[in-house]
Coordinates of N, CA and C in Angstrom, one line a residue:
Chain A
R276 N 0.9 -1.2 0.0 CA 0.0 0.0 0.0 C 0.9 1.2 0.0
K277 N 0.5 2.2 -0.8 CA 1.3 3.5 -0.9 C 1.2 4.2 0.5
E278 N 2.2 5.0 0.8 CA 2.2 5.8 2.0 C 1.0 6.8 2.0
V279 N 0.8 7.4 0.9 CA -0.2 8.4 0.7 C -1.0 8.1 -0.5
E280 N -2.3 8.1 -0.4 CA -3.1 7.9 -1.6 C -4.2 9.1 -1.7
Q281 N -4.2 9.7 -2.8 CA -5.2 10.7 -3.1 C -5.8 10.5 -4.5
D282 N -7.0 10.8 -4.6 CA -7.7 10.8 -5.9 C -7.1 12.0 -6.7
P283 N -6.4 11.7 -7.8 CA -5.8 12.8 -8.6 C -6.8 13.8 -9.2
G284 N -8.1 13.4 -9.3 CA -9.0 14.3 -9.9 C -8.9 14.4 -11.4
P285 N -9.3 15.5 -12.1 CA -9.6 16.7 -11.4 C -11.0 16.8 -10.9
F286 N -11.2 17.5 -9.8 CA -12.5 17.8 -9.3 C -12.9 19.2 -9.9
N287 N -13.9 19.2 -10.7 CA -14.4 20.4 -11.3 C -15.6 20.8 -10.5
V288 N -15.6 22.0 -9.9 CA -16.7 22.5 -9.1 C -17.0 23.9 -9.4
P289 N -18.3 24.3 -9.3 CA -18.7 25.7 -9.6 C -18.3 26.6 -8.5
E290 N -18.0 27.8 -8.8 CA -17.7 28.8 -7.8 C -18.8 28.8 -6.7
G291 N -18.4 28.9 -5.5 CA -19.4 29.0 -4.4 C -19.7 27.6 -3.8
A292 N -19.3 26.6 -4.5 CA -19.6 25.2 -4.0 C -18.7 24.8 -2.9
T293 N -19.1 23.8 -2.2 CA -18.3 23.2 -1.1 C -17.7 21.9 -1.7
V294 N -16.5 21.7 -1.5 CA -15.8 20.5 -2.1 C -15.0 19.8 -1.0
A295 N -14.9 18.5 -1.0 CA -14.0 17.8 0.0 C -13.3 16.7 -0.7
F296 N -12.1 16.5 -0.4 CA -11.3 15.4 -0.9 C -10.5 14.8 0.2
N297 N -10.3 13.5 0.1 CA -9.6 12.7 1.1 C -8.2 12.3 0.8
C298 N -7.5 12.1 1.8 CA -6.1 11.6 1.7 C -6.0 10.3 2.6
T299 N -5.7 9.2 2.1 CA -5.6 8.0 2.9 C -4.1 7.7 3.1
Y300 N -3.7 7.4 4.4 CA -2.3 7.2 4.7 C -2.2 5.8 5.3
S301 N -1.0 5.2 5.1 CA -0.8 3.8 5.5 C -0.1 3.7 6.8
N302 N 0.6 4.7 7.3 CA 1.3 4.6 8.5 C 0.4 5.0 9.7
S303 N 0.0 4.0 10.5 CA -0.9 4.3 11.6 C -0.2 5.1 12.7
A304 N 1.1 5.2 12.6 CA 1.9 5.9 13.6 C 1.9 7.4 13.3
S305 N 1.5 7.8 12.1 CA 1.5 9.2 11.8 C 0.7 10.0 12.8
Q306 N 1.4 11.1 13.3 CA 0.8 11.9 14.4 C 0.3 13.2 13.8
S307 N 0.9 13.7 12.8 CA 0.5 15.0 12.3 C 0.4 15.0 10.8
F308 N -0.3 16.0 10.3 CA -0.6 15.9 8.8 C -0.5 17.3 8.3
F309 N -0.2 17.4 7.0 CA 0.1 18.7 6.5 C -0.5 18.8 5.1
W310 N -1.2 19.9 4.8 CA -1.8 20.1 3.5 C -1.0 21.2 2.8
Y311 N -0.6 20.9 1.6 CA 0.1 21.9 0.8 C -0.8 22.2 -0.4
R312 N -0.7 23.4 -1.0 CA -1.3 23.6 -2.3 C -0.3 24.0 -3.3
Q313 N -0.5 23.6 -4.5 CA 0.5 23.9 -5.6 C -0.3 24.4 -6.8
D314 N -0.1 25.7 -7.1 CA -0.7 26.2 -8.3 C 0.1 25.8 -9.5
C315 N -0.6 25.8 -10.6 CA 0.0 25.3 -11.9 C 1.4 26.0 -12.1
R316 N 2.4 25.2 -12.3 CA 3.7 25.7 -12.6 C 4.3 26.6 -11.5
K317 N 3.9 26.4 -10.3 CA 4.4 27.1 -9.2 C 4.9 26.2 -8.1
E318 N 5.5 26.7 -7.1 CA 6.0 25.9 -6.0 C 4.9 25.6 -5.0
P319 N 5.0 24.4 -4.3 CA 4.1 24.1 -3.2 C 4.1 25.1 -2.1
K320 N 3.0 25.4 -1.5 CA 3.0 26.2 -0.3 C 2.2 25.6 0.8
L321 N 2.7 25.7 2.0 CA 2.0 25.1 3.1 C 0.6 25.8 3.3
L322 N -0.4 24.9 3.4 CA -1.8 25.5 3.5 C -2.2 25.3 5.0
M323 N -2.0 24.2 5.6 CA -2.5 23.9 6.9 C -1.8 22.7 7.5
S324 N -1.6 22.9 8.8 CA -1.0 21.8 9.6 C -2.0 21.2 10.6
V325 N -2.0 19.9 10.7 CA -3.1 19.3 11.6 C -2.3 18.4 12.6
Y326 N -2.5 18.8 13.9 CA -1.7 18.1 14.9 C -2.7 17.3 15.8
S327 N -4.0 17.5 15.7 CA -4.9 16.7 16.5 C -6.0 16.2 15.6
S328 N -7.2 16.3 16.0 CA -8.3 15.8 15.2 C -8.7 16.6 14.0
G329 N -8.3 17.8 14.0 CA -8.6 18.6 12.8 C -8.1 20.0 13.0
N330 N -8.4 20.8 12.0 CA -8.0 22.2 12.0 C -8.9 23.0 11.1
E331 N -9.1 24.3 11.4 CA -10.0 25.1 10.6 C -9.3 26.4 10.4
D332 N -9.3 26.9 9.1 CA -8.7 28.2 8.8 C -9.6 28.8 7.8
G333 N -10.5 29.7 8.2 CA -11.4 30.4 7.3 C -12.3 29.4 6.6
R334 N -12.2 29.3 5.3 CA -13.0 28.4 4.5 C -12.5 27.0 4.4
F335 N -11.4 26.8 5.0 CA -10.7 25.5 4.9 C -10.8 24.7 6.2
T336 N -11.2 23.5 6.1 CA -11.3 22.6 7.3 C -10.7 21.3 7.0
A337 N -9.8 20.9 7.9 CA -9.2 19.6 7.8 C -9.7 18.7 8.9
Q338 N -10.1 17.5 8.6 CA -10.6 16.6 9.6 C -9.9 15.3 9.5
L339 N -9.5 14.8 10.6 CA -8.7 13.5 10.7 C -9.6 12.4 11.2
N340 N -9.5 11.3 10.5 CA -10.2 10.1 11.0 C -9.1 9.0 11.2
R341 N -8.7 8.9 12.4 CA -7.6 7.9 12.7 C -8.0 6.5 12.5
A342 N -9.2 6.2 12.8 CA -9.7 4.8 12.8 C -9.6 4.3 11.3
S343 N -10.0 5.1 10.4 CA -10.0 4.7 9.0 C -8.8 5.2 8.3
Q344 N -7.9 5.9 9.0 CA -6.6 6.4 8.4 C -6.8 7.3 7.2
Y345 N -7.6 8.3 7.3 CA -7.7 9.3 6.3 C -7.8 10.6 6.9
I346 N -7.4 11.6 6.1 CA -7.6 13.0 6.5 C -8.3 13.7 5.3
S347 N -9.3 14.5 5.6 CA -10.0 15.2 4.5 C -9.8 16.7 4.6
L348 N -9.9 17.3 3.4 CA -9.8 18.7 3.3 C -11.1 19.2 2.7
L349 N -11.8 20.1 3.5 CA -13.1 20.6 3.0 C -12.9 22.1 2.7
I350 N -13.3 22.5 1.5 CA -13.3 23.9 1.1 C -14.7 24.4 0.9
R351 N -15.0 25.4 1.7 CA -16.4 26.0 1.5 C -16.3 27.2 0.6
D352 N -17.5 27.5 0.0 CA -17.6 28.7 -0.8 C -16.3 28.9 -1.8
S353 N -16.2 27.9 -2.6 CA -15.0 27.8 -3.5 C -14.8 29.1 -4.3
K354 N -13.6 29.5 -4.4 CA -13.2 30.7 -5.2 C -12.4 30.2 -6.4
L355 N -12.4 31.0 -7.5 CA -11.6 30.7 -8.6 C -10.2 30.5 -8.2
S356 N -9.7 31.3 -7.3 CA -8.3 31.3 -6.8 C -8.0 30.0 -6.1
D357 N -9.0 29.2 -5.7 CA -8.7 27.9 -5.0 C -8.2 26.9 -6.0
S358 N -8.3 27.1 -7.3 CA -7.9 26.2 -8.3 C -6.4 25.9 -8.1
A359 N -6.1 24.6 -7.8 CA -4.7 24.3 -7.6 C -4.7 22.7 -7.3
T360 N -3.5 22.2 -7.1 CA -3.4 20.8 -6.7 C -3.1 20.8 -5.2
Y361 N -3.8 20.0 -4.5 CA -3.7 19.9 -3.0 C -3.0 18.6 -2.6
L362 N -1.9 18.8 -1.9 CA -1.0 17.7 -1.5 C -1.1 17.4 -0.1
C363 N -1.3 16.2 0.2 CA -1.4 15.7 1.6 C -0.1 15.1 2.0
V364 N 0.4 15.5 3.2 CA 1.7 14.9 3.7 C 1.5 14.5 5.1
P365 N 1.5 13.2 5.4 CA 1.5 12.7 6.7 C 2.9 12.6 7.3
S366 N 3.0 12.8 8.6 CA 4.3 12.6 9.2 C 4.6 11.1 9.3
S367 N 5.9 10.8 9.2 CA 6.2 9.3 9.3 C 7.6 9.2 9.8
G368 N 8.2 10.3 10.3 CA 9.5 10.2 10.9 C 10.7 10.3 9.9
G369 N 11.6 11.2 10.1 CA 12.8 11.3 9.3 C 12.6 12.0 8.0
Y370 N 13.7 12.7 7.6 CA 13.7 13.4 6.4 C 13.4 12.6 5.2
Q371 N 13.9 11.4 5.2 CA 13.7 10.5 4.0 C 12.3 10.0 3.9
K372 N 11.5 10.2 4.9 CA 10.2 9.7 4.9 C 9.2 10.7 4.5
V373 N 9.6 11.8 4.2 CA 8.6 12.8 3.7 C 8.2 12.5 2.3
T374 N 6.9 12.2 2.2 CA 6.3 11.7 0.9 C 5.3 12.7 0.4
F375 N 5.6 13.3 -0.7 CA 4.6 14.2 -1.4 C 4.0 13.3 -2.5
G376 N 2.7 13.1 -2.4 CA 2.1 12.4 -3.5 C 1.8 13.3 -4.7
I377 N 1.0 12.9 -5.6 CA 0.7 13.7 -6.8 C -0.4 14.7 -6.5
G378 N -1.1 14.5 -5.4 CA -2.1 15.4 -4.9 C -3.4 15.3 -5.7
T379 N -4.4 16.1 -5.3 CA -5.7 16.2 -5.9 C -5.8 17.5 -6.6
K380 N -6.2 17.5 -7.9 CA -6.3 18.7 -8.6 C -7.8 19.2 -8.5
L381 N -7.9 20.5 -8.1 CA -9.2 21.1 -8.0 C -9.2 22.2 -9.1
Q382 N -10.3 22.2 -9.8 CA -10.6 23.3 -10.8 C -11.9 23.9 -10.4
V383 N -11.9 25.2 -10.0 CA -13.2 25.9 -9.7 C -13.5 26.7 -11.0
I384 N -14.8 26.4 -11.4 CA -15.2 27.1 -12.7 C -16.3 28.1 -12.4
P385 N -16.2 29.2 -13.2 CA -17.2 30.3 -13.0 C -18.6 29.9 -13.3
Chain B
N44 N 11.9 40.6 3.0 CA 12.1 39.2 3.3 C 11.8 38.3 2.1
A45 N 12.8 37.8 1.5 CA 12.6 37.1 0.2 C 12.2 35.7 0.4
G46 N 12.4 35.1 1.5 CA 12.1 33.7 1.7 C 13.1 32.8 1.1
V47 N 12.8 31.9 0.1 CA 13.7 31.1 -0.5 C 13.8 31.5 -2.0
T48 N 15.0 31.8 -2.4 CA 15.3 32.2 -3.8 C 16.1 31.1 -4.5
Q49 N 15.8 31.0 -5.8 CA 16.6 30.1 -6.6 C 17.0 30.7 -7.9
T50 N 18.2 30.4 -8.4 CA 18.7 30.8 -9.7 C 19.4 29.7 -10.4
P51 N 19.2 29.5 -11.7 CA 18.4 30.4 -12.5 C 16.9 29.9 -12.5
K52 N 16.1 30.6 -13.2 CA 14.7 30.2 -13.3 C 14.5 29.2 -14.4
F53 N 15.2 29.4 -15.4 CA 15.2 28.5 -16.6 C 16.6 28.1 -17.1
Q54 N 16.8 26.9 -17.6 CA 18.1 26.6 -18.1 C 17.9 25.5 -19.1
V55 N 18.7 25.6 -20.2 CA 18.7 24.5 -21.2 C 20.2 24.1 -21.3
L56 N 20.4 22.8 -21.1 CA 21.7 22.2 -21.2 C 21.8 21.2 -22.3
K57 N 23.0 21.0 -22.8 CA 23.2 19.8 -23.7 C 23.7 18.6 -22.8
T58 N 23.4 17.5 -23.3 CA 23.9 16.3 -22.6 C 25.4 16.3 -22.4
G59 N 25.8 16.1 -21.1 CA 27.2 16.1 -20.7 C 27.7 17.4 -20.1
Q60 N 26.9 18.4 -20.3 CA 27.3 19.7 -19.7 C 27.0 19.7 -18.2
S61 N 27.7 20.6 -17.5 CA 27.5 20.6 -16.0 C 26.9 22.0 -15.7
M62 N 26.3 22.0 -14.5 CA 25.8 23.3 -14.0 C 25.5 23.2 -12.5
T63 N 25.4 24.3 -11.9 CA 25.0 24.4 -10.5 C 23.8 25.2 -10.3
L64 N 22.8 24.7 -9.6 CA 21.6 25.4 -9.2 C 21.8 26.0 -7.8
Q65 N 21.5 27.3 -7.7 CA 21.7 28.0 -6.5 C 20.4 28.2 -5.7
C66 N 20.6 28.1 -4.4 CA 19.4 28.3 -3.5 C 19.9 29.0 -2.3
A67 N 19.1 30.0 -1.9 CA 19.4 30.7 -0.6 C 18.1 31.0 0.1
Q68 N 18.2 31.0 1.4 CA 17.0 31.3 2.3 C 17.4 32.3 3.3
D69 N 16.5 33.2 3.7 CA 16.8 34.2 4.7 C 15.9 34.0 5.9
M70 N 15.4 32.8 6.2 CA 14.5 32.6 7.3 C 15.3 31.9 8.5
N71 N 16.6 31.8 8.4 CA 17.4 31.3 9.5 C 17.1 29.8 9.8
H72 N 16.6 29.1 8.7 CA 16.3 27.7 8.9 C 17.6 26.8 8.9
N73 N 17.6 25.8 9.8 CA 18.7 24.9 9.8 C 18.7 23.9 8.6
S74 N 17.5 23.5 8.2 CA 17.3 22.4 7.2 C 17.0 23.0 5.9
M75 N 17.6 22.4 4.9 CA 17.3 22.7 3.5 C 17.2 21.5 2.6
Y76 N 16.5 21.6 1.5 CA 16.2 20.4 0.7 C 16.2 20.7 -0.8
W77 N 16.5 19.7 -1.6 CA 16.4 19.8 -3.0 C 15.5 18.7 -3.5
Y78 N 14.5 19.1 -4.3 CA 13.5 18.1 -4.9 C 13.5 18.3 -6.4
R79 N 13.0 17.2 -7.0 CA 12.7 17.4 -8.4 C 11.2 16.9 -8.6
Q80 N 10.6 17.6 -9.6 CA 9.2 17.2 -9.9 C 9.0 17.0 -11.4
D81 N 8.6 15.8 -11.7 CA 8.4 15.5 -13.1 C 6.9 15.5 -13.4
P82 N 6.5 15.7 -14.6 CA 5.0 15.7 -15.0 C 4.3 14.5 -14.4
G83 N 3.2 14.7 -13.8 CA 2.4 13.6 -13.3 C 3.0 12.8 -12.1
M84 N 4.0 13.4 -11.5 CA 4.7 12.7 -10.4 C 4.8 13.7 -9.2
G85 N 4.9 13.1 -8.0 CA 5.1 14.0 -6.9 C 6.5 14.5 -6.7
L86 N 6.7 15.3 -5.8 CA 8.0 15.8 -5.5 C 8.9 14.6 -5.0
R87 N 10.1 14.5 -5.5 CA 11.0 13.5 -5.0 C 12.3 14.2 -4.4
L88 N 12.6 13.7 -3.3 CA 13.8 14.3 -2.5 C 15.1 13.9 -3.1
I89 N 15.9 14.8 -3.5 CA 17.2 14.5 -4.1 C 18.3 14.4 -3.0
Y90 N 18.4 15.5 -2.3 CA 19.4 15.6 -1.1 C 18.7 16.5 -0.1
Y91 N 19.2 16.4 1.1 CA 18.8 17.4 2.1 C 20.0 17.7 3.0
S92 N 19.9 18.8 3.8 CA 20.9 19.2 4.7 C 20.2 19.6 6.0
A93 N 20.5 18.8 7.0 CA 19.9 19.1 8.3 C 20.5 20.3 9.0
S94 N 21.7 20.6 8.7 CA 22.4 21.7 9.3 C 23.6 22.1 8.5
E95 N 24.1 23.3 8.7 CA 25.3 23.7 8.0 C 26.4 22.6 8.2
G96 N 27.0 22.2 7.1 CA 28.1 21.3 7.1 C 27.7 19.8 7.0
T97 N 26.4 19.6 6.9 CA 25.9 18.2 6.8 C 25.0 18.1 5.6
T98 N 25.2 17.0 4.8 CA 24.2 16.7 3.7 C 24.0 15.2 3.7
D99 N 22.8 14.8 3.2 CA 22.4 13.4 3.2 C 21.6 13.1 1.9
K100 N 21.7 11.9 1.4 CA 21.0 11.5 0.2 C 19.5 11.3 0.5
G101 N 18.7 11.7 -0.5 CA 17.3 11.4 -0.4 C 16.9 10.2 -1.2
E102 N 15.8 10.4 -1.9 CA 15.3 9.2 -2.7 C 16.0 9.0 -4.0
V103 N 16.4 10.1 -4.7 CA 16.9 10.0 -6.0 C 18.2 10.9 -6.2
P104 N 19.3 10.5 -5.5 CA 20.5 11.3 -5.5 C 21.5 11.1 -6.7
N105 N 21.3 10.0 -7.4 CA 22.2 9.6 -8.5 C 22.3 10.7 -9.5
G106 N 23.5 11.1 -9.8 CA 23.7 12.1 -10.9 C 23.8 13.6 -10.3
Y107 N 23.7 13.7 -9.0 CA 23.7 15.0 -8.4 C 24.7 15.1 -7.2
N108 N 25.2 16.3 -7.0 CA 26.0 16.6 -5.8 C 25.5 17.8 -5.2
V109 N 25.7 18.0 -3.9 CA 25.2 19.2 -3.2 C 26.3 19.8 -2.4
S110 N 26.2 21.1 -2.1 CA 27.1 21.7 -1.1 C 26.2 22.7 -0.2
R111 N 26.4 22.5 1.1 CA 25.8 23.4 2.0 C 26.9 24.4 2.3
L112 N 26.9 25.5 1.6 CA 28.0 26.5 1.7 C 28.0 27.2 3.0
N113 N 26.9 27.5 3.5 CA 26.7 28.2 4.8 C 25.3 27.9 5.2
K114 N 24.8 28.6 6.3 CA 23.4 28.3 6.7 C 22.4 28.8 5.7
R115 N 22.7 29.8 4.9 CA 21.8 30.4 4.0 C 21.7 29.6 2.7
E116 N 22.8 29.1 2.2 CA 22.9 28.6 0.9 C 23.1 27.1 0.7
F117 N 22.4 26.5 -0.3 CA 22.5 25.1 -0.5 C 22.4 24.9 -2.0
S118 N 23.5 24.5 -2.6 CA 23.5 24.4 -4.1 C 23.5 22.9 -4.5
L119 N 22.9 22.8 -5.7 CA 22.8 21.4 -6.4 C 23.6 21.4 -7.7
R120 N 24.5 20.5 -7.8 CA 25.3 20.4 -9.0 C 25.0 19.2 -9.8
L121 N 24.9 19.4 -11.1 CA 24.8 18.3 -12.1 C 26.1 18.2 -12.8
E122 N 26.9 17.2 -12.6 CA 28.2 17.1 -13.2 C 28.2 16.8 -14.7
S123 N 27.3 15.9 -15.1 CA 27.2 15.6 -16.5 C 25.7 15.3 -16.8
A124 N 25.1 16.4 -17.3 CA 23.6 16.3 -17.4 C 23.2 15.3 -18.4
A125 N 22.1 14.7 -18.1 CA 21.4 13.7 -19.0 C 20.0 14.1 -19.2
P126 N 19.4 13.6 -20.3 CA 18.0 14.0 -20.6 C 17.1 13.6 -19.5
S127 N 17.4 12.5 -18.8 CA 16.5 12.0 -17.7 C 16.5 13.0 -16.6
Q128 N 17.4 14.0 -16.6 CA 17.4 15.0 -15.5 C 16.6 16.3 -15.9
T129 N 15.9 16.2 -17.1 CA 15.0 17.2 -17.4 C 13.8 17.2 -16.4
S130 N 13.6 18.4 -15.7 CA 12.7 18.4 -14.6 C 12.5 19.8 -14.1
V131 N 11.7 20.0 -13.1 CA 11.6 21.2 -12.4 C 12.2 20.9 -11.0
Y132 N 13.2 21.7 -10.6 CA 13.9 21.5 -9.4 C 13.5 22.6 -8.4
F133 N 13.1 22.1 -7.2 CA 12.7 23.0 -6.1 C 13.6 22.9 -5.0
C134 N 14.0 24.0 -4.4 CA 14.7 24.0 -3.2 C 13.7 24.4 -2.1
A135 N 13.9 23.9 -0.9 CA 13.0 24.3 0.2 C 13.9 24.4 1.5
S136 N 13.3 25.1 2.5 CA 13.9 25.1 3.8 C 12.8 25.1 4.8
G137 N 13.3 24.7 6.0 CA 12.3 24.7 7.1 C 12.3 23.3 7.8
A138 N 11.3 23.1 8.7 CA 11.2 21.9 9.4 C 10.8 20.8 8.4
T139 N 10.9 19.5 8.9 CA 10.7 18.4 8.0 C 9.4 18.5 7.3
Y140 N 8.3 18.8 7.9 CA 7.0 18.7 7.3 C 6.5 20.1 7.0
E141 N 7.0 21.1 7.5 CA 6.6 22.5 7.3 C 7.7 23.2 6.5
Q142 N 7.7 23.0 5.2 CA 8.7 23.5 4.4 C 8.3 24.7 3.5
Y143 N 9.2 25.6 3.2 CA 9.0 26.7 2.4 C 9.8 26.5 1.1
F144 N 9.1 26.6 0.0 CA 9.8 26.3 -1.3 C 10.2 27.6 -2.0
G145 N 11.2 27.4 -2.8 CA 11.6 28.4 -3.8 C 10.7 28.3 -5.0
P146 N 10.9 29.3 -6.0 CA 10.0 29.3 -7.1 C 10.4 28.2 -8.2
G147 N 11.5 27.5 -8.0 CA 11.8 26.4 -8.9 C 12.7 26.9 -10.1
T148 N 13.5 25.9 -10.6 CA 14.3 26.0 -11.8 C 13.8 25.0 -12.8
R149 N 13.4 25.5 -14.0 CA 13.0 24.6 -15.0 C 14.2 24.2 -15.9
L150 N 14.6 23.0 -15.8 CA 15.8 22.5 -16.5 C 15.4 21.6 -17.7
T151 N 15.9 21.9 -18.8 CA 15.8 21.0 -20.0 C 17.2 20.5 -20.4
V152 N 17.3 19.2 -20.6 CA 18.6 18.7 -21.1 C 18.3 18.0 -22.4
T153 N 19.0 18.5 -23.4 CA 18.7 18.0 -24.8 C 19.8 17.0 -25.3

């Protein structure tokens, strides 16, 4: 099983919609989780860190389900500027263990 | 406050040529990283440096060398470029999972 699995998408949603996508992780020892966003042809940028059951920052909410080993990212009231690829990174110890998957591509359409 | 800067932004090399990609950060981070990103693939760690004077191999180190010149600067050298090294190269600094990325260098090897 891969360390991180995400539906690559694309998720095409209309402006104003709520969208959620999941990230499944294989290491049950992962304690913290990180969401990055990467705009097309740009560098990844840290969006949110999750150290407990979840985190909320404005329109963005991350929820952790340890029993099923997935973390979800919910975006409310989608904006055109939310169009990007969202990368999930679970902690698993050590520099060599940092795994960036291919992420989930979100396209918000007018 | 520039964050992480990389030079050059674009480069075209012929097979067998050498070059050095430069990276600098002004956030006083101990750790720095070099990644490559290929189309349809996630970021792959090439080398990292946990502190000034130390470097370690990541997932895909073959064909590359690095130098941690001081706390601010971490360079990546291709001694004899190959077409398989055509990629986008990102430098990052920060903690293991909370990393700050530079804008990237788009390298094409013909």
